[in-house]
Amino acid sequence: MRYKASFRPSYVLDPRTNLWDSLDSDMLERLSTRKWVSMDLERALGPGPSSLSTFLQSDRATGSDFQQELGMGHFDFISAFEYIRGSDLDRDVECTKDIATVFQACAPGALSLEQVEQDIDLGQWKLRIGDMIVCLEDLVSWNESVMSDAQTIKGVAAELAACIGPDLVNETILEFG
């Protein structure tokens, strides 16, 4: 994504907060040393007596209440600690540990469950099964399942629809392979 730096103004999405930060020379320098940069973490780790960097270099880091003293939750502390060490977290595992669906993740740009229920008729979405094309509502388990259950075809369809939007739902045919 370095090509984006030639366009002004350019921004990059913070992977922790989903907020936009300026893609300036400082950000480019930070990106040259690691796979991802979180300006939110950078600010938390910044200089000062209450920063995590200062805290970890002090004797207080051996205390059992270090997370509480810093005002960080467990995941935030581990994430910041790994960030300081320069190792990149396996974000797919860590970030989704407590998140089961697209709706729970509040993914930027994705519709909410309520918006999908209101704006998209999932039952009319087409599905290719072999040589046949059927509507999802024609599936046997369709009426008994709910959109919020990611373990059902309705839940999977709802999550996909939330990501692509109503226009594409009307123009596409699902095919699972």
mmCIF file of C-alpha atoms in Angstrom:
data_model
loop_
_atom_site.group_PDB
_atom_site.id
_atom_site.type_symbol
_atom_site.label_atom_id
_atom_site.label_comp_id
_atom_site.label_asym_id
_atom_site.label_seq_id
_atom_site.Cartn_x
_atom_site.Cartn_y
_atom_site.Cartn_z
ATOM 1 C CA MET A 1 0.000 0.000 0.000
ATOM 2 C CA ARG A 2 3.017 2.297 -0.166
ATOM 3 C CA TYR A 3 1.708 3.715 -3.452
ATOM 4 C CA LYS A 4 -1.019 5.462 -1.431
ATOM 5 C CA ALA A 5 1.601 7.709 0.150
ATOM 6 C CA SER A 6 2.020 9.525 -3.167
ATOM 7 C CA PHE A 7 -1.596 10.722 -2.985
ATOM 8 C CA ARG A 8 -2.442 13.556 -0.592
ATOM 9 C CA PRO A 9 -4.147 13.437 1.788
ATOM 10 C CA SER A 10 -3.820 9.711 2.479
ATOM 11 C CA TYR A 11 -4.941 7.801 5.516
ATOM 12 C CA VAL A 12 -4.454 4.312 6.907
ATOM 13 C CA LEU A 13 -6.908 2.455 9.136
ATOM 14 C CA ASP A 14 -5.691 1.675 12.647
ATOM 15 C CA PRO A 15 -6.201 -2.108 13.022
ATOM 16 C CA ARG A 16 -7.044 -1.822 16.726
ATOM 17 C CA THR A 17 -9.450 1.109 16.806
ATOM 18 C CA ASN A 18 -10.748 1.281 13.225
ATOM 19 C CA LEU A 19 -9.927 4.991 13.185
ATOM 20 C CA TRP A 20 -8.100 6.691 10.315
ATOM 21 C CA ASP A 21 -4.558 8.029 10.808
ATOM 22 C CA SER A 22 -2.592 10.192 8.406
ATOM 23 C CA LEU A 23 -0.255 8.264 6.107
ATOM 24 C CA ASP A 24 2.662 10.646 6.473
ATOM 25 C CA SER A 25 6.445 10.179 6.578
ATOM 26 C CA ASP A 26 6.287 9.227 10.276
ATOM 27 C CA MET A 27 3.733 6.510 9.557
ATOM 28 C CA LEU A 28 5.730 5.251 6.558
ATOM 29 C CA GLU A 29 8.838 4.996 8.733
ATOM 30 C CA ARG A 30 6.916 3.001 11.327
ATOM 31 C CA LEU A 31 5.471 0.728 8.619
ATOM 32 C CA SER A 32 8.948 0.037 7.269
ATOM 33 C CA THR A 33 9.873 -1.688 10.558
ATOM 34 C CA ARG A 34 6.779 -3.780 11.216
ATOM 35 C CA LYS A 35 3.847 -5.442 9.442
ATOM 36 C CA TRP A 36 1.228 -3.243 11.087
ATOM 37 C CA VAL A 37 1.151 -0.009 13.046
ATOM 38 C CA SER A 38 -1.385 1.144 15.581
ATOM 39 C CA MET A 39 -1.120 4.839 16.334
ATOM 40 C CA ASP A 40 -3.458 4.206 19.258
ATOM 41 C CA LEU A 41 -0.844 1.881 20.759
ATOM 42 C CA GLU A 42 1.960 4.250 19.759
ATOM 43 C CA ARG A 43 0.267 7.052 21.694
ATOM 44 C CA ALA A 44 -0.276 4.766 24.709
ATOM 45 C CA LEU A 45 3.361 3.706 24.556
ATOM 46 C CA GLY A 46 4.622 7.249 24.061
ATOM 47 C CA PRO A 47 7.012 9.070 26.358
ATOM 48 C CA GLY A 48 5.965 9.957 29.869
ATOM 49 C CA PRO A 49 5.853 8.454 33.351
ATOM 50 C CA SER A 50 2.531 6.671 32.768
ATOM 51 C CA SER A 51 3.422 5.065 29.446
ATOM 52 C CA LEU A 52 3.621 1.308 29.070
ATOM 53 C CA SER A 53 7.222 1.498 27.810
ATOM 54 C CA THR A 54 8.333 3.339 30.959
ATOM 55 C CA PHE A 55 6.284 1.003 33.130
ATOM 56 C CA LEU A 56 7.770 -2.167 31.646
ATOM 57 C CA GLN A 57 11.294 -0.852 32.163
ATOM 58 C CA SER A 58 10.596 -0.178 35.847
ATOM 59 C CA ASP A 59 10.535 -2.532 38.807
ATOM 60 C CA ARG A 60 6.753 -2.122 39.038
ATOM 61 C CA ALA A 61 6.293 -4.502 36.103
ATOM 62 C CA THR A 62 6.907 -7.431 38.424
ATOM 63 C CA GLY A 63 3.864 -6.577 40.560
ATOM 64 C CA SER A 64 0.674 -8.577 40.186
ATOM 65 C CA ASP A 65 -1.470 -5.489 39.643
ATOM 66 C CA PHE A 66 0.402 -4.092 36.605
ATOM 67 C CA GLN A 67 -2.588 -4.326 34.269
ATOM 68 C CA GLN A 68 -4.813 -2.550 36.777
ATOM 69 C CA GLU A 69 -2.191 0.117 37.476
ATOM 70 C CA LEU A 70 -1.943 0.863 33.750
ATOM 71 C CA GLY A 71 -5.716 0.787 33.362
ATOM 72 C CA MET A 72 -5.504 -1.832 30.609
ATOM 73 C CA GLY A 73 -7.460 -5.004 30.132
ATOM 74 C CA HIS A 74 -5.643 -8.292 29.628
ATOM 75 C CA PHE A 75 -5.827 -8.292 25.820
ATOM 76 C CA ASP A 76 -4.775 -4.619 25.574
ATOM 77 C CA PHE A 77 -1.784 -5.252 27.829
ATOM 78 C CA ILE A 78 -0.674 -8.377 25.936
ATOM 79 C CA SER A 79 -1.182 -6.599 22.625
ATOM 80 C CA ALA A 80 0.853 -3.582 23.754
ATOM 81 C CA PHE A 81 3.571 -5.794 25.238
ATOM 82 C CA GLU A 82 3.910 -7.764 21.984
ATOM 83 C CA TYR A 83 3.899 -4.499 20.048
ATOM 84 C CA ILE A 84 6.798 -3.149 22.145
ATOM 85 C CA ARG A 85 8.749 -6.373 21.626
ATOM 86 C CA GLY A 86 8.318 -5.890 17.892
ATOM 87 C CA SER A 87 6.533 -9.152 17.375
ATOM 88 C CA ASP A 88 3.299 -9.084 15.436
ATOM 89 C CA LEU A 89 0.385 -10.790 17.114
ATOM 90 C CA ASP A 90 -1.476 -13.489 15.318
ATOM 91 C CA ARG A 91 -4.337 -11.018 15.111
ATOM 92 C CA ASP A 92 -6.717 -13.436 13.450
ATOM 93 C CA VAL A 93 -6.601 -15.682 16.504
ATOM 94 C CA GLU A 94 -6.356 -13.039 19.226
ATOM 95 C CA CYS A 95 -8.862 -10.548 17.873
ATOM 96 C CA THR A 96 -11.516 -13.103 17.116
ATOM 97 C CA LYS A 97 -11.187 -15.102 20.317
ATOM 98 C CA ASP A 98 -14.361 -13.562 21.759
ATOM 99 C CA ILE A 99 -16.000 -12.584 18.468
ATOM 100 C CA ALA A 100 -18.185 -15.201 16.825
ATOM 101 C CA THR A 101 -19.815 -13.231 13.985
ATOM 102 C CA VAL A 102 -19.359 -10.272 11.656
ATOM 103 C CA PHE A 103 -22.153 -8.587 13.570
ATOM 104 C CA GLN A 104 -20.379 -8.907 16.929
ATOM 105 C CA ALA A 105 -17.170 -7.555 15.406
ATOM 106 C CA CYS A 106 -18.909 -4.353 14.285
ATOM 107 C CA ALA A 107 -16.754 -4.516 11.169
ATOM 108 C CA PRO A 108 -16.305 -1.145 9.465
ATOM 109 C CA GLY A 109 -18.509 -0.877 6.412
ATOM 110 C CA ALA A 110 -20.563 -3.964 7.236
ATOM 111 C CA LEU A 111 -24.288 -3.687 7.839
ATOM 112 C CA SER A 112 -25.622 -4.463 11.307
ATOM 113 C CA LEU A 113 -27.879 -7.465 11.886
ATOM 114 C CA GLU A 114 -30.844 -5.102 12.163
ATOM 115 C CA GLN A 115 -29.986 -3.469 8.826
ATOM 116 C CA VAL A 116 -29.723 -6.859 7.107
ATOM 117 C CA GLU A 117 -33.067 -7.934 8.547
ATOM 118 C CA GLN A 118 -34.694 -4.686 7.446
ATOM 119 C CA ASP A 119 -33.046 -4.033 4.067
ATOM 120 C CA ILE A 120 -32.323 -7.447 2.552
ATOM 121 C CA ASP A 121 -34.699 -10.277 1.721
ATOM 122 C CA LEU A 122 -32.219 -13.100 2.215
ATOM 123 C CA GLY A 123 -34.824 -15.708 1.321
ATOM 124 C CA GLN A 124 -34.804 -14.471 -2.289
ATOM 125 C CA TRP A 125 -31.022 -14.770 -2.630
ATOM 126 C CA LYS A 126 -30.223 -17.391 -5.249
ATOM 127 C CA LEU A 127 -28.148 -20.501 -4.527
ATOM 128 C CA ARG A 128 -26.618 -22.837 -7.098
ATOM 129 C CA ILE A 129 -26.863 -26.497 -6.164
ATOM 130 C CA GLY A 130 -25.357 -28.593 -8.927
ATOM 131 C CA ASP A 131 -27.212 -27.603 -12.108
ATOM 132 C CA MET A 132 -30.157 -26.097 -10.216
ATOM 133 C CA ILE A 133 -30.635 -22.554 -8.957
ATOM 134 C CA VAL A 134 -32.963 -22.171 -5.971
ATOM 135 C CA CYS A 135 -33.908 -19.425 -3.544
ATOM 136 C CA LEU A 136 -32.502 -19.740 -0.041
ATOM 137 C CA GLU A 137 -36.018 -19.728 1.397
ATOM 138 C CA ASP A 138 -36.629 -23.030 -0.442
ATOM 139 C CA LEU A 139 -34.071 -24.824 1.729
ATOM 140 C CA VAL A 140 -35.607 -27.178 4.288
ATOM 141 C CA SER A 141 -34.011 -25.610 7.374
ATOM 142 C CA TRP A 142 -34.445 -21.982 6.260
ATOM 143 C CA ASN A 143 -37.577 -21.117 8.267
ATOM 144 C CA GLU A 144 -36.291 -22.707 11.483
ATOM 145 C CA SER A 145 -32.934 -20.910 11.466
ATOM 146 C CA VAL A 146 -32.101 -17.355 12.547
ATOM 147 C CA MET A 147 -29.757 -14.772 11.041
ATOM 148 C CA SER A 148 -27.833 -14.322 14.276
ATOM 149 C CA ASP A 149 -26.716 -17.978 14.330
ATOM 150 C CA ALA A 150 -23.485 -18.211 12.328
ATOM 151 C CA GLN A 151 -23.735 -22.014 12.383
ATOM 152 C CA THR A 152 -26.726 -22.019 10.002
ATOM 153 C CA ILE A 153 -27.016 -21.264 6.289
ATOM 154 C CA LYS A 154 -29.181 -18.259 7.163
ATOM 155 C CA GLY A 155 -26.515 -16.952 9.530
ATOM 156 C CA VAL A 156 -23.738 -17.454 6.968
ATOM 157 C CA ALA A 157 -25.823 -15.737 4.296
ATOM 158 C CA ALA A 158 -26.633 -12.849 6.654
ATOM 159 C CA GLU A 159 -22.946 -12.279 7.449
ATOM 160 C CA LEU A 160 -22.001 -12.337 3.768
ATOM 161 C CA ALA A 161 -24.887 -10.013 2.912
ATOM 162 C CA ALA A 162 -23.781 -7.621 5.666
ATOM 163 C CA CYS A 163 -20.368 -7.405 4.013
ATOM 164 C CA ILE A 164 -21.428 -7.005 0.381
ATOM 165 C CA GLY A 165 -24.670 -5.042 0.767
ATOM 166 C CA PRO A 166 -28.172 -5.320 -0.685
ATOM 167 C CA ASP A 167 -27.290 -4.397 -4.273
ATOM 168 C CA LEU A 168 -24.847 -7.276 -4.683
ATOM 169 C CA VAL A 169 -27.160 -9.694 -2.913
ATOM 170 C CA ASN A 170 -29.734 -9.015 -5.634
ATOM 171 C CA GLU A 171 -27.149 -9.453 -8.405
ATOM 172 C CA THR A 172 -25.329 -12.580 -7.235
ATOM 173 C CA ILE A 173 -25.841 -16.305 -6.963
ATOM 174 C CA LEU A 174 -24.285 -18.164 -4.046
ATOM 175 C CA GLU A 175 -22.270 -21.274 -4.705
ATOM 176 C CA PHE A 176 -20.542 -23.196 -1.941
ATOM 177 C CA GLY A 177 -17.798 -25.531 -2.974
#
